[in-house]
Tab-separated table of C-alpha atoms and ligand atoms in Angstrom:
chain	number	residue	atom	x	y	z
V	1	UNK	CA	135.702	102.083	154.124
V	2	UNK	CA	137.499	105.520	153.810
V	3	UNK	CA	141.143	105.780	152.813
V	4	UNK	CA	143.512	107.508	155.305
V	5	UNK	CA	143.396	110.566	153.343
V	6	UNK	CA	139.423	110.831	153.475
V	7	UNK	CA	139.737	110.235	157.345
V	8	UNK	CA	142.216	112.866	157.562
V	9	UNK	CA	139.868	115.176	155.906
V	10	UNK	CA	137.143	114.054	157.984
V	11	UNK	CA	139.205	114.490	161.166
V	12	UNK	CA	140.510	118.049	160.275
V	13	UNK	CA	137.148	119.130	159.405
V	14	UNK	CA	135.182	118.017	162.447
V	15	UNK	CA	137.779	118.407	165.225
V	16	UNK	CA	139.380	121.429	163.956
V	17	UNK	CA	142.871	119.887	164.116
V	18	UNK	CA	145.556	120.349	161.570
V	19	UNK	CA	146.000	117.445	159.326
V	20	UNK	CA	149.184	115.868	160.650
V	21	UNK	CA	150.773	112.391	160.853
V	22	UNK	CA	148.557	109.259	160.998
V	23	UNK	CA	149.223	109.187	164.830
V	24	UNK	CA	147.799	112.685	165.210
V	25	UNK	CA	144.769	111.744	163.274
V	26	UNK	CA	144.097	108.755	165.437
V	27	UNK	CA	144.421	110.741	168.581
V	28	UNK	CA	141.550	112.721	167.374
V	29	UNK	CA	139.564	109.888	166.325
V	30	UNK	CA	139.939	107.999	169.509
V	31	UNK	CA	137.617	110.569	170.965
V	32	UNK	CA	134.632	109.185	169.415
V	33	UNK	CA	135.241	105.607	170.126
V	34	UNK	CA	133.724	105.124	173.551
V	35	UNK	CA	130.142	105.064	172.414
V	36	UNK	CA	130.043	101.310	172.080
V	37	UNK	CA	131.275	100.737	175.566
V	38	UNK	CA	128.046	101.921	177.168
V	39	UNK	CA	126.238	99.214	175.644
V	40	UNK	CA	128.392	96.651	177.322
V	41	UNK	CA	127.126	96.640	180.848
V	42	UNK	CA	124.994	98.893	182.813
V	43	UNK	CA	126.834	97.958	186.086
V	44	UNK	CA	130.062	99.115	184.515
V	45	UNK	CA	128.377	102.157	183.404
V	46	UNK	CA	127.216	103.318	186.656
V	47	UNK	CA	130.135	102.078	188.692
V	48	UNK	CA	133.083	103.487	187.007
V	49	UNK	CA	134.105	107.001	186.032
V	50	UNK	CA	137.144	107.293	183.868
V	51	UNK	CA	139.603	109.704	185.254
V	52	UNK	CA	141.405	112.483	182.909
V	53	UNK	CA	144.277	110.176	183.018
V	54	UNK	CA	142.424	107.344	181.855
V	55	UNK	CA	141.142	109.294	178.975
V	56	UNK	CA	144.426	110.498	178.117
V	57	UNK	CA	145.809	107.217	177.979
V	58	UNK	CA	143.104	106.006	175.847
V	59	UNK	CA	143.762	108.795	173.467
V	60	UNK	CA	147.401	107.744	173.465
V	61	UNK	CA	146.558	104.102	172.790
V	62	UNK	CA	144.640	105.136	169.604
V	63	UNK	CA	147.954	106.467	168.294
V	64	UNK	CA	149.311	102.883	168.736
V	65	UNK	CA	146.603	101.286	166.764
V	66	UNK	CA	147.943	99.664	163.602
V	67	UNK	CA	144.917	98.599	161.889
V	68	UNK	CA	142.232	101.002	160.620
V	69	UNK	CA	139.159	100.185	162.620
V	70	UNK	CA	136.719	101.325	159.699
V	71	UNK	CA	134.985	104.433	159.195
V	72	UNK	CA	132.032	103.679	161.186
V	73	UNK	CA	134.193	103.254	164.349
V	74	UNK	CA	136.032	106.328	163.579
V	75	UNK	CA	132.915	108.473	163.467
V	76	UNK	CA	132.006	107.004	166.772
V	77	UNK	CA	135.444	107.821	168.067
V	78	UNK	CA	135.025	111.387	166.847
V	79	UNK	CA	131.765	111.887	168.281
V	80	UNK	CA	132.572	110.713	171.795
V	81	UNK	CA	135.692	112.680	171.577
V	82	UNK	CA	133.857	115.893	170.993
V	83	UNK	CA	131.232	115.064	173.565
V	84	UNK	CA	133.972	114.427	176.156
V	85	UNK	CA	135.886	117.424	175.522
V	86	UNK	CA	133.360	119.860	174.374
V	87	UNK	CA	129.963	118.468	175.571
V	88	UNK	CA	126.819	118.485	173.400
V	89	UNK	CA	127.155	119.279	169.672
V	90	UNK	CA	127.030	123.225	169.356
V	91	UNK	CA	128.083	123.821	165.891
V	92	UNK	CA	125.541	124.296	162.851
V	93	UNK	CA	124.563	121.326	160.610
V	94	UNK	CA	126.801	121.138	157.620
V	95	UNK	CA	125.441	121.715	154.202
V	96	UNK	CA	123.254	119.104	152.473
V	97	UNK	CA	126.045	117.967	150.126
V	98	UNK	CA	128.894	117.893	152.746
V	99	UNK	CA	128.234	114.121	153.465
V	100	UNK	CA	131.232	113.666	155.699
V	101	UNK	CA	130.654	116.692	157.690
V	102	UNK	CA	126.969	115.833	158.128
V	103	UNK	CA	127.901	112.266	159.183
V	104	UNK	CA	130.283	113.679	161.940
V	105	UNK	CA	127.582	116.156	162.893
V	106	UNK	CA	124.924	113.334	163.035
V	107	UNK	CA	127.285	111.298	165.181
V	108	UNK	CA	127.949	114.005	167.684
V	109	UNK	CA	124.564	115.259	167.758
V	110	UNK	CA	123.069	111.848	168.257
V	111	UNK	CA	124.878	111.864	171.778
V	112	UNK	CA	122.521	114.427	172.899
V	113	UNK	CA	122.974	115.617	176.369
V	114	UNK	CA	125.269	112.746	177.412
V	115	UNK	CA	127.363	113.978	180.426
V	116	UNK	CA	131.014	114.621	179.474
V	117	UNK	CA	132.078	112.171	182.109
V	118	UNK	CA	130.073	109.341	180.673
V	119	UNK	CA	131.532	110.187	177.059
V	120	UNK	CA	134.973	110.074	178.636
V	121	UNK	CA	134.262	106.694	180.347
V	122	UNK	CA	132.659	105.250	176.976
V	123	UNK	CA	135.708	106.501	175.128
V	124	UNK	CA	137.755	104.669	177.313
V	125	UNK	CA	135.738	101.397	177.338
V	126	UNK	CA	135.536	101.301	173.634
V	127	UNK	CA	139.358	101.791	173.095
V	128	UNK	CA	139.741	98.843	175.293
V	129	UNK	CA	137.252	96.834	173.518
V	130	UNK	CA	138.926	97.693	170.142
V	131	UNK	CA	142.363	96.320	171.170
V	132	UNK	CA	142.415	94.372	174.380
V	133	UNK	CA	146.083	94.416	174.389
V	134	UNK	CA	146.120	98.253	174.670
V	135	UNK	CA	144.013	98.722	177.758
V	136	UNK	CA	144.255	101.654	180.156
V	137	UNK	CA	145.976	101.489	183.510
V	138	UNK	CA	142.723	101.709	185.548
V	139	UNK	CA	139.061	101.834	185.428
V	140	UNK	CA	138.498	98.900	183.123
V	141	UNK	CA	135.476	96.628	183.649
V	142	UNK	CA	135.154	92.909	182.484
V	143	UNK	CA	132.594	93.922	180.034
V	144	UNK	CA	135.043	95.917	178.032
V	145	UNK	CA	136.626	92.802	176.785
V	146	UNK	CA	133.555	90.531	176.117
V	147	UNK	CA	133.309	89.379	172.605
V	148	UNK	CA	130.251	87.017	173.020
V	149	UNK	CA	126.916	87.749	174.668
V	150	UNK	CA	126.792	86.855	178.324
V	151	UNK	CA	123.122	86.679	178.729
V	152	UNK	CA	121.020	83.617	178.016
V	153	UNK	CA	118.426	85.693	176.088
V	154	UNK	CA	120.712	85.524	172.926
V	155	UNK	CA	122.257	82.203	172.269
V	156	UNK	CA	124.935	81.721	169.608
V	157	UNK	CA	125.582	78.310	168.372
V	158	UNK	CA	127.507	76.715	165.536
V	159	UNK	CA	126.168	74.064	163.021
V	160	UNK	CA	127.643	72.995	159.691
V	161	UNK	CA	129.840	76.130	159.258
V	162	UNK	CA	126.738	78.300	160.078
V	163	UNK	CA	126.709	80.519	163.169
V	164	UNK	CA	123.290	80.766	164.592
V	165	UNK	CA	121.985	83.626	166.742
V	166	UNK	CA	118.785	82.719	168.376
V	167	UNK	CA	116.640	85.202	170.390
V	168	UNK	CA	115.816	83.119	173.423
V	169	UNK	CA	113.062	84.740	175.357
V	170	UNK	CA	109.941	82.761	174.578
V	171	UNK	CA	107.962	83.903	177.495
V	172	UNK	CA	108.141	87.418	176.364
V	173	UNK	CA	107.840	86.601	172.869
V	174	UNK	CA	111.529	87.365	172.278
V	175	UNK	CA	111.069	90.972	172.962
V	176	UNK	CA	114.570	92.523	172.783
V	177	UNK	CA	115.648	94.101	175.928
V	178	UNK	CA	118.305	96.785	176.214
V	179	UNK	CA	120.977	94.097	177.315
V	180	UNK	CA	119.942	91.951	174.073
V	181	UNK	CA	120.560	94.842	171.697
V	182	UNK	CA	124.150	94.873	172.951
V	183	UNK	CA	124.641	91.129	172.894
V	184	UNK	CA	123.295	90.890	169.368
V	185	UNK	CA	125.698	93.417	168.395
V	186	UNK	CA	128.609	91.618	169.932
V	187	UNK	CA	127.540	88.320	168.546
V	188	UNK	CA	127.411	89.830	164.984
V	189	UNK	CA	130.842	91.279	165.568
V	190	UNK	CA	131.930	87.758	166.780
V	191	UNK	CA	130.229	86.057	163.852
V	192	UNK	CA	131.846	88.399	161.197
V	193	UNK	CA	135.272	87.071	162.377
V	194	UNK	CA	134.683	83.360	163.036
V	195	UNK	CA	135.199	80.654	160.600
V	196	UNK	CA	131.556	80.259	159.593
V	197	UNK	CA	130.323	80.836	156.167
V	198	UNK	CA	126.930	82.010	156.722
V	199	UNK	CA	125.031	83.616	159.838
V	200	UNK	CA	121.427	82.905	160.603
V	201	UNK	CA	119.016	84.667	162.983
V	202	UNK	CA	116.094	83.009	164.412
V	203	UNK	CA	113.654	82.946	167.369
V	204	UNK	CA	112.906	80.244	170.045
V	205	UNK	CA	109.328	79.628	170.572
V	206	UNK	CA	106.259	80.638	168.731
V	207	UNK	CA	107.368	84.243	167.796
V	208	UNK	CA	110.436	85.251	165.837
V	209	UNK	CA	110.300	88.423	168.142
V	210	UNK	CA	107.929	91.030	169.295
V	211	UNK	CA	110.370	93.641	168.584
V	212	UNK	CA	111.616	96.189	171.180
V	213	UNK	CA	110.721	95.226	174.779
V	214	UNK	CA	108.465	98.212	175.752
V	215	UNK	CA	109.782	98.276	179.432
V	216	UNK	CA	113.105	99.168	177.989
V	217	UNK	CA	112.493	102.755	178.991
V	218	UNK	CA	110.936	102.192	182.433
V	219	UNK	CA	113.662	100.071	184.158
V	220	UNK	CA	116.839	102.065	183.893
V	221	UNK	CA	118.389	104.635	185.862
V	222	UNK	CA	119.543	108.364	185.001
V	223	UNK	CA	117.846	111.380	183.423
V	224	UNK	CA	115.421	110.713	180.611
V	225	UNK	CA	117.627	112.998	178.149
V	226	UNK	CA	120.684	110.644	179.064
V	227	UNK	CA	118.581	107.367	178.770
V	228	UNK	CA	117.268	108.352	175.469
V	229	UNK	CA	120.633	109.517	174.247
V	230	UNK	CA	122.147	106.219	175.089
V	231	UNK	CA	119.287	104.246	173.713
V	232	UNK	CA	119.600	106.046	170.467
V	233	UNK	CA	123.316	105.174	170.311
V	234	UNK	CA	122.617	101.630	171.319
V	235	UNK	CA	120.027	101.340	168.559
V	236	UNK	CA	122.416	103.024	166.063
V	237	UNK	CA	125.168	100.500	166.941
V	238	UNK	CA	122.903	97.542	166.720
V	239	UNK	CA	121.778	98.431	163.369
V	240	UNK	CA	125.294	99.371	162.190
V	241	UNK	CA	126.227	96.002	163.076
V	242	UNK	CA	123.755	94.491	160.399
V	243	UNK	CA	124.792	97.189	157.855
V	244	UNK	CA	128.397	96.250	158.220
V	245	UNK	CA	128.021	92.409	158.424
V	246	UNK	CA	130.329	91.020	155.724
V	247	UNK	CA	129.046	87.429	155.347
V	248	UNK	CA	125.739	86.186	154.115
V	249	UNK	CA	123.061	86.886	156.662
V	250	UNK	CA	119.921	84.760	156.662
V	251	UNK	CA	116.634	85.089	158.866
V	252	UNK	CA	114.617	82.152	159.764
V	253	UNK	CA	111.539	83.837	160.686
V	254	UNK	CA	109.699	80.920	162.666
V	255	UNK	CA	106.604	83.009	163.760
V	256	UNK	CA	105.274	86.668	164.015
V	257	UNK	CA	107.712	89.472	163.673
V	258	UNK	CA	107.206	93.060	165.125
V	259	UNK	CA	108.692	96.458	165.041
V	260	UNK	CA	112.522	96.215	164.723
V	261	UNK	CA	112.623	92.563	164.198
V	262	UNK	CA	110.799	93.346	160.842
V	263	UNK	CA	112.508	96.417	159.840
V	264	UNK	CA	116.198	95.049	159.943
V	265	UNK	CA	115.157	92.306	157.544
V	266	UNK	CA	115.843	94.782	154.850
V	267	UNK	CA	119.445	94.389	155.522
V	268	UNK	CA	119.485	90.496	155.350
V	269	UNK	CA	120.610	88.689	152.385
V	270	UNK	CA	117.933	86.068	152.545
V	271	UNK	CA	114.752	85.845	154.601
V	272	UNK	CA	112.920	82.291	155.039
V	273	UNK	CA	109.527	82.368	156.723
V	274	UNK	CA	107.171	79.943	157.966
V	275	UNK	CA	103.659	80.434	156.833
V	276	UNK	CA	102.794	81.178	160.517
V	277	UNK	CA	104.889	84.246	160.399
V	278	UNK	CA	103.342	87.816	160.086
V	279	UNK	CA	105.123	91.159	159.708
V	280	UNK	CA	103.991	94.109	161.586
V	281	UNK	CA	105.483	97.485	162.304
V	282	UNK	CA	103.035	99.467	164.376
V	283	UNK	CA	105.000	102.556	164.727
V	284	UNK	CA	102.503	105.372	164.443
V	285	UNK	CA	100.263	103.647	166.890
V	286	UNK	CA	103.083	103.508	169.431
V	287	UNK	CA	103.847	107.275	168.584
V	288	UNK	CA	107.143	106.545	167.018
V	289	UNK	CA	108.850	106.332	163.683
V	290	UNK	CA	110.578	103.605	161.478
V	291	UNK	CA	113.999	102.465	162.253
V	292	UNK	CA	116.478	99.662	161.055
V	293	UNK	CA	116.919	101.652	157.708
V	294	UNK	CA	113.536	100.690	156.841
V	295	UNK	CA	112.707	104.239	155.691
V	296	UNK	CA	115.209	103.691	152.905
V	297	UNK	CA	115.115	99.833	152.321
V	298	UNK	CA	111.305	99.215	152.201
V	299	UNK	CA	110.474	101.721	149.764
V	300	UNK	CA	113.203	100.239	147.616
V	301	UNK	CA	112.198	96.590	148.319
V	302	UNK	CA	108.500	96.906	147.817
V	303	UNK	CA	107.761	100.454	146.301
V	304	UNK	CA	106.829	103.542	148.192
V	305	UNK	CA	103.043	102.830	148.470
V	306	UNK	CA	103.231	99.306	150.132
V	307	UNK	CA	106.200	100.665	152.361
V	308	UNK	CA	103.935	103.509	153.588
V	309	UNK	CA	101.015	100.918	154.354
V	310	UNK	CA	103.444	99.021	156.691
V	311	UNK	CA	105.469	101.602	158.069
V	312	UNK	CA	103.152	104.555	158.393
V	313	UNK	CA	99.618	102.968	158.661
V	314	UNK	CA	100.894	99.855	160.393
V	315	UNK	CA	99.443	97.078	158.126
V	316	UNK	CA	100.192	93.655	159.440
V	317	UNK	CA	101.197	91.512	156.457
V	318	UNK	CA	101.134	87.590	156.047
V	319	UNK	CA	104.425	85.680	155.108
V	320	UNK	CA	102.919	85.159	151.706
V	321	UNK	CA	102.253	88.855	151.254
V	322	UNK	CA	105.662	89.680	152.560
V	323	UNK	CA	107.132	87.466	149.774
V	324	UNK	CA	105.169	88.729	147.126
V	325	UNK	CA	106.483	92.218	148.104
V	326	UNK	CA	110.050	91.210	148.126
V	327	UNK	CA	110.720	91.355	151.813
V	328	UNK	CA	110.599	87.578	152.066
V	329	UNK	CA	112.721	85.085	149.896
V	330	UNK	CA	110.485	82.073	150.354
V	331	UNK	CA	107.859	80.748	152.569
V	332	UNK	CA	107.562	77.144	153.819
V	333	UNK	CA	104.681	75.321	155.456
V	334	UNK	CA	105.158	75.663	159.155
V	335	UNK	CA	105.522	71.893	159.893
V	336	UNK	CA	108.163	71.468	157.317
V	337	UNK	CA	109.836	74.867	157.930
V	338	UNK	CA	112.858	73.885	159.773
V	339	UNK	CA	113.644	70.812	157.933
V	340	UNK	CA	113.469	72.538	154.568
V	341	UNK	CA	115.081	75.964	155.590
V	342	UNK	CA	118.155	73.979	157.156
V	343	UNK	CA	118.379	71.659	154.248
V	344	UNK	CA	118.742	74.846	151.911
V	345	UNK	CA	121.311	76.591	154.300
V	346	UNK	CA	123.532	73.598	155.026
V	347	UNK	CA	123.877	73.166	151.047
V	348	UNK	CA	124.499	76.867	150.717
V	349	UNK	CA	127.104	76.753	153.403
V	350	UNK	CA	129.227	74.463	151.308
V	351	UNK	CA	129.786	77.123	148.747
V	352	UNK	CA	133.275	78.704	148.706
V	353	UNK	CA	133.227	81.301	151.562
V	354	UNK	CA	135.468	83.932	150.011
V	355	UNK	CA	133.286	84.040	146.682
V	356	UNK	CA	130.100	84.318	148.936
V	357	UNK	CA	131.803	87.165	150.851
V	358	UNK	CA	132.819	89.095	148.013
V	359	UNK	CA	129.666	88.662	146.325
V	360	UNK	CA	127.846	90.089	149.168
V	361	UNK	CA	130.195	92.970	149.038
V	362	UNK	CA	129.484	93.596	145.334
V	363	UNK	CA	125.752	93.643	145.898
V	364	UNK	CA	125.793	95.784	149.206
V	365	UNK	CA	128.734	97.934	149.519
V	366	UNK	CA	127.655	100.682	147.321
V	367	UNK	CA	124.596	101.707	149.307
V	368	UNK	CA	126.619	101.201	152.728
V	369	UNK	CA	127.258	104.983	153.288
V	370	UNK	CA	123.659	105.873	152.607
V	371	UNK	CA	122.495	103.271	154.967
V	372	UNK	CA	124.791	104.644	157.729
V	373	UNK	CA	123.409	108.074	157.051
V	374	UNK	CA	119.947	106.858	157.227
V	375	UNK	CA	120.422	104.892	160.506
V	376	UNK	CA	121.718	108.029	162.012
V	377	UNK	CA	118.801	110.081	161.115
V	378	UNK	CA	116.365	107.518	162.047
V	379	UNK	CA	117.907	107.291	165.431
V	380	UNK	CA	117.978	110.966	165.986
V	381	UNK	CA	114.364	111.413	165.008
V	382	UNK	CA	113.341	108.506	167.348
V	383	UNK	CA	115.116	110.166	170.184
V	384	UNK	CA	112.731	112.895	170.024
V	385	UNK	CA	109.794	110.876	169.456
V	386	UNK	CA	110.474	108.710	172.673
V	387	UNK	CA	109.853	112.057	174.675
V	388	UNK	CA	106.431	112.650	172.864
V	389	UNK	CA	103.171	112.292	174.703
V	390	UNK	CA	102.011	110.063	171.980
V	391	UNK	CA	104.807	107.497	172.569
V	392	UNK	CA	104.669	107.775	176.569
V	393	UNK	CA	100.726	107.073	176.416
V	394	UNK	CA	101.130	104.113	174.014
V	395	UNK	CA	103.538	102.356	176.201
V	396	UNK	CA	101.636	102.965	179.277
V	397	UNK	CA	98.572	101.573	177.541
V	398	UNK	CA	100.308	98.362	176.432
V	399	UNK	CA	101.459	97.836	180.141
V	400	UNK	CA	98.169	98.526	181.550
V	401	UNK	CA	97.001	95.741	179.293
V	402	UNK	CA	94.535	97.919	177.521
V	403	UNK	CA	96.348	97.803	174.361
V	404	UNK	CA	97.851	95.127	172.208
V	405	UNK	CA	98.630	95.110	168.646
S	501	LIG	C1	117.553	100.692	172.627
S	501	LIG	C2	116.079	100.965	172.289
S	501	LIG	C3	115.774	100.500	170.741
S	501	LIG	C4	114.401	100.863	170.359
S	501	LIG	C5	114.169	100.298	169.055
S	501	LIG	C6	112.669	100.534	168.640
S	501	LIG	C7	112.016	99.697	167.990
S	501	LIG	C8	110.536	99.807	167.822
S	501	LIG	C9	109.609	98.444	167.918
S	501	LIG	O1	110.360	97.429	168.017
S	501	LIG	S1	108.025	98.752	167.983
S	501	LIG	C10	107.356	97.219	168.486
S	501	LIG	C11	107.334	97.144	169.742
S	501	LIG	N1	106.606	96.002	170.150
S	501	LIG	C12	105.203	95.934	170.427
S	501	LIG	O2	104.590	96.850	170.458
S	501	LIG	C13	104.573	94.495	170.763
S	501	LIG	C14	103.857	94.487	172.085
S	501	LIG	N2	103.295	93.130	172.307
S	501	LIG	C15	102.095	92.794	171.940
S	501	LIG	O3	101.405	93.527	171.342
S	501	LIG	C16	101.665	91.433	172.324
S	501	LIG	O4	102.545	90.999	173.572
S	501	LIG	C17	101.762	90.416	171.052
S	501	LIG	C18	100.797	90.726	169.972
S	501	LIG	C19	103.299	90.551	170.664
S	501	LIG	C20	101.671	89.091	171.643
S	501	LIG	O5	100.349	88.961	172.379
S	501	LIG	P1	100.033	87.708	173.047
S	501	LIG	O6	98.509	87.964	173.687
S	501	LIG	O7	100.117	86.522	172.271
S	501	LIG	O8	100.976	87.590	174.371
S	501	LIG	P2	101.179	88.568	175.474
S	501	LIG	O9	100.788	89.930	175.238
S	501	LIG	O10	100.510	87.817	176.676
S	501	LIG	O11	102.749	88.386	175.756
S	501	LIG	C21	103.465	87.440	176.577
S	501	LIG	C22	104.239	88.164	177.655
S	501	LIG	O12	105.142	88.784	176.758
S	501	LIG	C23	105.224	90.251	177.065
S	501	LIG	N3	105.639	91.138	175.925
S	501	LIG	C24	105.459	90.633	174.559
S	501	LIG	N4	105.838	91.557	173.728
S	501	LIG	C25	106.449	92.434	174.547
S	501	LIG	C26	107.331	93.590	174.217
S	501	LIG	N5	107.510	94.043	172.947
S	501	LIG	N6	107.774	94.343	175.267
S	501	LIG	C27	107.631	93.926	176.432
S	501	LIG	N7	106.861	92.751	176.834
S	501	LIG	C28	106.395	92.141	175.915
S	501	LIG	C29	103.919	90.528	177.449
S	501	LIG	O13	103.729	91.721	178.301
S	501	LIG	C30	103.434	89.236	178.277
S	501	LIG	O14	104.194	89.517	179.566
S	501	LIG	P3	103.445	88.867	180.884
S	501	LIG	O15	103.230	87.544	180.641
S	501	LIG	O16	104.489	89.287	182.093
S	501	LIG	O17	102.175	89.725	181.058
C-alpha cells in the first residue's frame, strides 16, 4: 500500500498535475477507476454511454472519498482517466528503475485502443462501485452496485467460518467464461470483507477447471482491438484480486486443472489435490503465453527448469508430481479427498483470524508490487498473442473438434 505522499508523487508524474491537496490528487486518480466497471455487465456496457457531466460528477465524487482505495485501484483510476481524457497511451515507456512510472504506463497502455467514451463510462461505473453512496446522477446500471456474483456458474457458500467459491459449470469442465472472471473477482472482493477466516476455491464435477473458455473471444461484440483490450483488463483485474486477497486462500483441486486454473495456484496459500487431479498449462500449443503471475511464481516455486517444462513445453503433471515440485501442498486419495481436506480446513478455520491474516501479510506483502508488475506485463503480452495467427488457428482447431489437449 502506498502512502499518500507516494501516491501524490505517482499522480504528479503520470498526469502532469501539480502536487496539491489530497482532493486534487483524488480528482486525478479517479480518472483510472472505471476499468473495473466494464467487467460488471456486458449489457450495461453496451447500453450506456456516460455523458461529460457524469464523468465530471464521478471525478468530483472521488474528491469526496475519505478512505484510501489502495494503490492498485488508484493505478486503475489513473489509467482510465488518462484514456478517457487523452485516448491511448502516447508517451514513451519510463526507464527501467522508474517502477511507479512504469506501473502507471503499463496500466494506461493495457487499455490499448479502448475508446474514450468506453473509458469514461467505465470510470463512472467504477467510481459508483467503489462507494455506492456516491453515485452519479444518471447513467448508472444495476451491475455497478453488485457485490456478489449473479451467475450460477460461480457459487458462493459459507461453511464453518469458511467462504467457498465453487466453479459450477460441470458440463463444460468448469471452463471460465468472461462473466465468470468478473464474478470471481467480485466474489473474492466480497470474501475479503466478510467474516470468514479462510476462503476456499473448488470445482463442481469431475474437473477442477479446464481454464479459459475458448469461446470467450467468439461470442462478444465490438472490434477485435477493443475486445482484446477489455479482456486483458478483465484478466488483470481477476489476477489482481488473488494477489491482493488478504486472508488465507486454499484451493481444493478436485480433478484436472488447465491453463489459468493452474497458474493462479501460485498465488494461493495452500493447494490440496485429489490424486485424480492433473496440472496442465498448454500455452504454447494454443499460441499464447503464461499468465496468473506464473512466469514469476512458478520458477520461484519449482525452479526454472521445471517451470519451463510446464509453461513453455506444456508438460502435464500429476498431483503427486505437482506436490513434489511444491505447487501442491498435499495429495489425498480421491475417495477420501473431500472428507480429509474438509477436516483439515475446519480445524484450521478455528485459528484466531487476525493472526492468520497478519501471518499471511508477512509471508506475502513484500512481493506484492512485483506481482502486480508481472501481472500487468503478462496481460500486455497476451493481448498481442490473442491477435496472432498461432492463437486464432489453435482455437479454431479446438472448436472444429480436431484438437484436444
Ligand atoms: C478474459 C480472458 C482471459 C483469458 C485468460 C487466459 C487463460 C489461458 C488458459 O486458460 S489456456 C487453457 C484453455 N483450455 C483449454 O485449452 C482446454 C480445452 N478443452 C479440452 O482440451 C478438453 O475439453 C478437455 C481435455 C478439458 C476435456 O476433454 P473431454 O473429452 O473430457 O471433454 P469435452 O472436450 O467433451 O468437454 C466437454 C464440453 O466442455 C467444453 N469445454 C471444455 N473445456 C472447454 C474450454 N476451455 N473452453 C470452451 N469449452 C470447453 C467442450 O467443448 C465440450 O462442449 P460440448 O459438450 O458442447 O461439445
